[in-house]
Amino acid sequence: MLFRPSHPLTQLQYATMQDGAVVLEQDERGPKVYLLTNKTILKIFRPRSFWSRDTLYSNARSFCRNAERLDILGIPTVKILKLYRFEGSMDTAVLYQPLKGTTLRDLLKQSAITPEICNQLGAFVAQLHQLGIYFRSLHFGNVLLMHNEQFGLIDIADMNIYGWPLSISTRIRNFKRIQKYHEDMLKLGQDNRSAIMDAYIQHAGLSQSQSDRLLSKIRYQPHLQPDES
Ligand SMILES: Nc1ncnc2c1ncn2[C@@H]1O[C@H](COP(=O)(O)OP(=O)(O)OP(=O)(O)O)[C@@H](O)[C@H]1O
Ligand SMILES: [Mg+2]
């Protein structure tokens, strides 16, 4: 779709949607993600200021565009139902069909991450990088293992999709982003971290020297990470 029209959302419509909904995520400015009673998800985007870039091309609109582009590339993600703009404010929202599955972070909490899942995850990240998908919010809270055993992406507003494989430096940046979540890395453990990287290298289509460079830059050293407590 070239241009997705946005629909006005009145306070009354918003209040009706909130009725009986479960807040999945919130921050200091209020609820951010709702699970509505009809099992769809409403995600709210609030621009930081009037001058921020996302008042011109909203994060909600990027979210919708990325969902369409991922779908074309065969990467499972949410199915967009509607793009909204709030009446009387710069806030926007997206209504979408959730993916059926569990976030990798929840699986980590349940100690349900297996070496097999790690192998598949490494191959999946390699596939994203080969397809030119730079998912800036790539971390265990934004990747789901779906009921069909495939991985899917949520929280997809912040993403670049190039028409060529990612450069080594962009790949390194992407892995460093994941490693910032120290608690995830510790729960994952050394063996699983290695399994992910082994599978990644196997599927990333890089030369030996590129692989060596990447691995040397993203070696995870728990004792060098800031204490999160
Ligand atoms: N499509 C979906 N399928 C299943 N669960 C979802 C889906 N979208 C959101 N969720 C649940 O809601 C939680 C928060 O959603 P999301 O990651 O989009 O928001 P967020 O992390 O708060 O956003 P942001 O990173 O923009 O601050 C997820 O961790 C997940 O548990
Ligand atoms: Mg998220």
Tab-separated table of C-alpha atoms and ligand atoms in Angstrom, residues 139 141-142 155, ligand 2:
chain	number	residue	atom	x	y	z
A	139	HIS	CA	16.332	-7.753	21.694
A	141	GLY	CA	11.572	-8.704	24.361
A	142	ASN	CA	10.836	-7.964	20.704
A	155	ASP	CA	7.812	-3.404	18.220
B	2	MG	MG	9.233	-3.963	23.050
